């Protein structure tokens, strides 16, 4: 029950910070330009520093090698999510861009804004390392499959066809993000046995620590400035929440915790299983909004999904943690 209490406390705290963001926008302390700046600061500075500084703090090469199972769990999770929500989009008869966007919004959870603070609170010793390894898979799929789900169906020509002169480095450029760079750098330093001095690590941890509260302020501010109510009339929203945020994480927990011993494999690390259960039940990733805005493809739909699933997660993550912890 101690882990459940941590999750409950974290979710209540997040709700309070979201309310602060909403009030700040309504009282004109913050405007849309300020929120965009906050979002950029979180994605490009806060989350990368938070992941890097916590991952390298006291982590040894043996710790890293012993945690490689988290990558396998992440691959299994995303494979199942893509299969489940591809099937659901067809079953619900969602056409064209709406079907693609539905898949992307429920495959990718808000690991940076919501998952990382929860993971670090629950597993202060190795949580950041587990998260960093999970992010290797998460970031690669987000910037490939995730970007694809936000594109218009009519855009049949690939980027390579439209720009034949572009080299392979240019085509790989979209995969590179500050968070992925931070993860790769942290893993490289740990494998090389390089120790980051505490005098340098401490300020990086403090700077990264602002990512969590700022992310909640940002999401709360979006409630005040976006017209997101239209998504409430979309029936797939409620199906997606029930499947992704309740049924799937509970089923995934059972798969990781009970199936390996049944087929003669060693039991999985309980902390890894619990962490991946939380990750599996996260609300829609806010980066999907940025992709939709960039592609000019139903950004209001993505915004509504982010906002509604984020509020729903205050209850679903609490319920899931109560059942599995």
Coordinates of C-alpha atoms in Angstrom, one line a residue:
X1 CA 0.0 0.0 0.0
X2 CA 3.0 2.3 0.4
X3 CA 3.4 2.5 -3.4
X4 CA -0.3 3.2 -3.8
X5 CA -0.1 6.0 -1.3
X6 CA 2.8 7.5 -3.3
X7 CA 0.8 7.3 -6.6
X8 CA -2.3 8.8 -4.9
X9 CA -0.2 11.7 -3.4
X10 CA 1.5 12.4 -6.8
X11 CA -1.8 12.4 -8.7
X12 CA -3.4 14.8 -6.1
X13 CA -0.4 17.1 -6.4
X14 CA -0.6 17.0 -10.2
X15 CA -4.2 18.0 -10.1
X16 CA -3.4 21.0 -7.8
X17 CA -0.6 22.1 -10.2
X18 CA -2.9 21.8 -13.2
X19 CA -5.5 23.9 -11.4
X20 CA -2.8 26.6 -10.8
X21 CA -2.0 26.6 -14.5
X22 CA -5.7 27.0 -15.4
X23 CA -6.0 29.9 -12.9
X24 CA -2.9 31.6 -14.2
X25 CA -4.2 31.7 -17.7
X26 CA -7.7 32.8 -16.7
X27 CA -6.2 35.6 -14.6
X28 CA -3.9 36.5 -17.5
X29 CA -0.7 35.8 -15.6
X30 CA 0.1 33.5 -18.5
X31 CA -0.9 33.7 -22.1
X32 CA -0.5 31.3 -25.1
X33 CA 2.9 32.6 -26.0
X34 CA 4.1 32.0 -22.4
X35 CA 2.7 28.5 -22.4
X36 CA 4.5 27.7 -25.7
X37 CA 7.8 28.9 -24.1
X38 CA 7.1 26.8 -21.0
X39 CA 6.5 23.7 -23.3
X40 CA 9.7 24.4 -25.2
X41 CA 11.7 24.7 -21.9
X42 CA 10.3 21.5 -20.6
X43 CA 10.9 19.4 -23.7
X44 CA 14.3 20.8 -24.6
X45 CA 15.8 21.5 -21.2
X46 CA 13.8 20.2 -18.2
X47 CA 13.0 16.6 -19.1
X48 CA 16.5 15.9 -20.7
X49 CA 18.3 17.2 -17.6
X50 CA 15.9 15.3 -15.3
X51 CA 16.5 12.0 -17.1
X52 CA 20.2 12.5 -17.5
X53 CA 21.0 13.7 -13.9
X54 CA 18.9 11.0 -12.2
X55 CA 20.1 8.2 -14.5
X56 CA 23.8 8.8 -13.9
X57 CA 23.5 9.5 -10.2
X58 CA 25.3 6.5 -8.5
X59 CA 24.5 4.1 -11.4
X60 CA 27.2 1.6 -12.3
X61 CA 27.8 -0.4 -15.5
X62 CA 26.6 -3.6 -13.6
X63 CA 23.3 -1.8 -12.8
X64 CA 22.8 -0.8 -16.4
X65 CA 23.5 -4.3 -17.8
X66 CA 21.3 -5.8 -15.2
X67 CA 18.4 -3.6 -16.3
X68 CA 18.3 -4.5 -20.0
X69 CA 15.0 -6.5 -19.5
X70 CA 13.2 -3.1 -19.4
X71 CA 13.9 -2.7 -23.1
X72 CA 12.3 -6.0 -23.9
X73 CA 9.3 -5.1 -21.8
X74 CA 9.0 -1.8 -23.6
X75 CA 9.1 -3.4 -27.0
X76 CA 6.4 -5.9 -26.0
X77 CA 4.3 -3.1 -24.6
X78 CA 4.4 -1.0 -27.8
X79 CA 3.9 -4.0 -30.0
X80 CA 0.7 -4.9 -28.1
X81 CA -0.5 -1.3 -28.0
X82 CA -0.1 -0.8 -31.7
X83 CA -1.8 -4.1 -32.5
X84 CA -4.7 -3.4 -30.1
X85 CA -5.4 0.2 -31.2
X86 CA -5.0 -0.6 -34.9
X87 CA -7.6 -3.3 -34.4
X88 CA -9.9 -1.0 -32.4
X89 CA -9.7 1.8 -35.0
X90 CA -11.0 -0.7 -37.6
X91 CA -13.6 -2.2 -35.3
X92 CA -14.9 1.3 -34.4
X93 CA -14.9 2.2 -38.2
X94 CA -12.7 5.3 -37.7
X95 CA -11.9 6.7 -41.1
X96 CA -8.8 8.3 -42.5
X97 CA -6.9 10.9 -40.3
X98 CA -9.3 10.3 -37.3
X99 CA -8.4 6.6 -37.2
X100 CA -4.7 7.3 -37.4
X101 CA -4.8 10.0 -34.7
X102 CA -6.8 7.7 -32.4
X103 CA -4.1 5.1 -32.7
X104 CA -1.3 7.6 -32.0
X105 CA -3.1 9.3 -29.1
X106 CA -3.6 6.0 -27.2
X107 CA -0.4 4.2 -28.2
X108 CA 1.9 6.9 -26.8
X109 CA 1.5 7.9 -23.1
X110 CA 2.7 11.1 -21.5
X111 CA 5.9 9.5 -20.1
X112 CA 7.9 12.8 -19.8
X113 CA 5.3 15.0 -18.1
X114 CA 3.5 12.5 -15.9
X115 CA 5.3 9.1 -16.1
X116 CA 8.8 10.3 -15.1
X117 CA 7.7 12.1 -11.8
X118 CA 5.8 9.0 -10.8
X119 CA 8.6 6.6 -11.6
X120 CA 11.2 8.7 -9.7
X121 CA 8.8 9.0 -6.7
X122 CA 8.1 5.3 -6.7
X123 CA 11.6 4.0 -7.4
X124 CA 14.1 6.6 -6.3
X125 CA 17.1 4.3 -6.6
X126 CA 16.8 2.9 -10.1
X127 CA 13.7 4.5 -11.5
X128 CA 15.5 7.0 -13.6
X129 CA 17.8 4.3 -15.1
X130 CA 14.7 2.2 -16.0
X131 CA 13.1 5.2 -17.5
X132 CA 16.1 6.1 -19.6
X133 CA 16.3 2.6 -21.1
X134 CA 12.6 2.7 -21.8
X135 CA 13.0 6.0 -23.5
X136 CA 15.4 4.5 -26.1
X137 CA 12.5 2.6 -27.5
X138 CA 9.8 5.2 -26.7
X139 CA 11.6 8.1 -28.5
X140 CA 12.4 6.1 -31.6
X141 CA 8.8 4.9 -32.1
X142 CA 7.4 8.3 -31.2
X143 CA 9.4 10.1 -33.9
X144 CA 8.7 7.4 -36.5
X145 CA 5.3 5.7 -36.0
X146 CA 4.0 8.6 -33.9
X147 CA 4.8 11.2 -36.6
X148 CA 3.1 9.0 -39.2
X149 CA -0.1 8.8 -37.2
X150 CA -0.4 12.6 -37.3
X151 CA 0.0 12.9 -41.1
X152 CA -2.8 13.4 -43.5
X153 CA -3.8 10.3 -45.3
X154 CA -3.7 12.1 -48.7
X155 CA 0.0 12.8 -48.3
X156 CA 1.0 9.8 -50.2
X157 CA 4.5 10.9 -51.2
X158 CA 7.1 10.2 -48.7
X159 CA 9.5 12.8 -47.6
X160 CA 12.2 11.1 -49.6
X161 CA 10.1 11.4 -52.8
X162 CA 9.3 15.0 -52.2
X163 CA 12.9 15.9 -51.5
X164 CA 15.1 13.4 -53.5
X165 CA 18.2 15.4 -52.9
X166 CA 18.0 14.9 -49.1
X167 CA 20.7 12.6 -47.7
X168 CA 20.2 9.9 -45.1
X169 CA 21.4 12.2 -42.3
X170 CA 18.6 14.6 -43.1
X171 CA 16.1 11.7 -43.0
X172 CA 17.3 10.6 -39.6
X173 CA 17.2 14.2 -38.2
X174 CA 13.6 14.0 -37.0
X175 CA 14.5 11.0 -34.7
X176 CA 16.9 13.2 -32.8
X177 CA 15.4 15.0 -29.8
X178 CA 17.0 16.5 -26.6
X179 CA 15.5 13.8 -24.5
X180 CA 16.9 11.0 -26.7
X181 CA 20.4 12.7 -26.7
X182 CA 20.2 12.9 -22.9
X183 CA 19.4 9.2 -22.7
X184 CA 22.1 8.1 -25.1
X185 CA 24.7 10.3 -23.3
X186 CA 23.7 9.0 -19.9
X187 CA 24.0 5.3 -21.1
X188 CA 27.4 6.0 -22.8
X189 CA 28.8 7.6 -19.6
X190 CA 27.6 4.7 -17.4
X191 CA 29.0 2.1 -19.8
X192 CA 32.3 4.0 -19.9
X193 CA 32.5 4.2 -16.1
X194 CA 32.6 8.0 -16.1
X195 CA 31.6 9.6 -12.8
X196 CA 29.9 13.0 -13.0
X197 CA 31.0 15.1 -10.1
X198 CA 28.3 15.8 -7.5
X199 CA 29.1 19.5 -7.7
X200 CA 28.0 19.5 -11.4
X201 CA 25.2 16.9 -10.9
X202 CA 23.4 18.8 -8.1
X203 CA 22.5 21.9 -10.2
X204 CA 21.5 19.7 -13.1
X205 CA 19.1 17.8 -10.9
X206 CA 17.6 21.0 -9.5
X207 CA 17.1 22.4 -13.0
X208 CA 15.6 19.2 -14.2
X209 CA 13.3 19.1 -11.2
X210 CA 11.3 22.1 -12.5
X211 CA 10.1 20.0 -15.4
X212 CA 7.4 18.2 -13.4
X213 CA 5.6 21.1 -11.9
X214 CA 5.9 23.2 -15.1
X215 CA 4.5 20.4 -17.2
X216 CA 1.3 20.3 -15.0
X217 CA 1.0 24.1 -15.2
X218 CA 1.3 23.9 -19.0
X219 CA -1.4 21.2 -19.3
X220 CA -3.7 23.1 -16.9
X221 CA -3.2 26.3 -19.0
X222 CA -4.2 24.4 -22.2
X223 CA -7.6 23.8 -20.6
X224 CA -8.2 27.5 -20.5
X225 CA -7.1 28.5 -24.0
X226 CA -8.1 25.5 -26.2
X227 CA -11.6 24.5 -27.5
X228 CA -11.3 20.9 -26.5
X229 CA -15.0 20.1 -25.7
X230 CA -15.7 18.7 -29.2
X231 CA -13.8 15.5 -28.4
X232 CA -16.3 14.7 -25.6
X233 CA -18.8 13.8 -28.4
X234 CA -16.3 11.3 -29.9
X235 CA -17.3 7.8 -28.7
X236 CA -13.8 6.4 -29.4
X237 CA -12.5 8.6 -26.5
X238 CA -14.4 6.5 -23.9
X239 CA -13.5 3.2 -25.5
X240 CA -9.8 4.3 -25.6
X241 CA -9.8 5.4 -22.0
X242 CA -11.3 2.1 -20.8
X243 CA -9.0 0.0 -22.9
X244 CA -5.7 1.9 -22.6
X245 CA -5.9 3.3 -19.1
X246 CA -7.7 0.5 -17.3
X247 CA -7.9 -2.9 -19.1
X248 CA -4.5 -2.7 -20.9
X249 CA -2.2 -1.9 -17.9
X250 CA -3.9 -4.5 -15.7
X251 CA -3.6 -7.1 -18.5
X252 CA 0.0 -6.1 -19.2
X253 CA 0.8 -6.4 -15.5
X254 CA -0.6 -10.0 -15.5
X255 CA 1.4 -10.8 -18.6
X256 CA 4.7 -9.6 -17.1
X257 CA 4.1 -10.9 -13.5
X258 CA 2.5 -14.3 -14.1
X259 CA 3.3 -15.6 -17.6
X260 CA 7.1 -16.0 -17.4
X261 CA 7.0 -18.5 -14.4
X262 CA 4.2 -20.4 -16.2
X263 CA 6.4 -21.0 -19.2
X264 CA 9.6 -21.8 -17.3
X265 CA 11.2 -18.4 -17.5
X266 CA 12.6 -16.5 -14.4
X267 CA 10.2 -14.2 -12.7
X268 CA 10.5 -10.5 -13.8
X269 CA 11.9 -7.9 -11.5
X270 CA 8.9 -6.6 -9.5
X271 CA 10.0 -2.9 -9.7
X272 CA 10.3 -3.2 -13.5
X273 CA 6.9 -4.8 -13.7
X274 CA 5.3 -2.1 -11.6
X275 CA 7.0 0.7 -13.5
X276 CA 6.0 -0.7 -16.9
X277 CA 2.4 -1.1 -15.6
X278 CA 2.3 2.7 -14.8
X279 CA 3.9 3.5 -18.1
X280 CA 1.3 1.4 -20.0
X281 CA -1.6 3.3 -18.4
X282 CA -0.4 6.8 -19.0
X283 CA -2.7 9.5 -20.7
X284 CA -2.0 10.8 -24.2
X285 CA 1.4 12.3 -24.8
X286 CA 1.3 16.1 -25.3
X287 CA 3.8 15.8 -28.1
X288 CA 1.0 14.5 -30.3
X289 CA -0.5 18.0 -30.2
X290 CA 2.7 19.5 -31.5
X291 CA 2.8 16.9 -34.3
X292 CA -0.8 17.6 -35.2
X293 CA -0.2 21.4 -35.2
X294 CA 2.9 21.0 -37.4
X295 CA 1.0 18.8 -39.9
X296 CA -2.2 21.0 -39.7
X297 CA -4.1 17.9 -39.1
X298 CA -7.0 18.0 -36.5
X299 CA -5.0 19.7 -33.7
X300 CA -8.2 20.2 -31.7
X301 CA -8.8 16.4 -31.7
X302 CA -5.3 15.8 -30.3
X303 CA -5.6 18.6 -27.7
X304 CA -8.9 17.2 -26.5
X305 CA -7.4 13.7 -26.2
X306 CA -4.5 15.0 -24.2
X307 CA -6.6 17.1 -21.8
X308 CA -9.4 14.6 -21.2
X309 CA -7.2 11.6 -20.8
X310 CA -4.9 13.6 -18.4
X311 CA -7.9 14.4 -16.2
X312 CA -9.1 10.7 -16.5
X313 CA -5.6 9.5 -15.4
X314 CA -6.1 11.1 -12.0
X315 CA -8.6 8.4 -11.4
X316 CA -7.4 5.5 -13.6
X317 CA -3.8 5.5 -12.5
X318 CA -4.9 5.6 -8.9
X319 CA -7.3 2.7 -9.6
X320 CA -4.6 0.6 -11.4
X321 CA -2.0 1.3 -8.7
X322 CA -4.5 0.2 -6.1
X323 CA -5.0 -3.1 -7.9
X324 CA -1.4 -4.0 -8.7
X325 CA 0.6 -2.6 -5.8

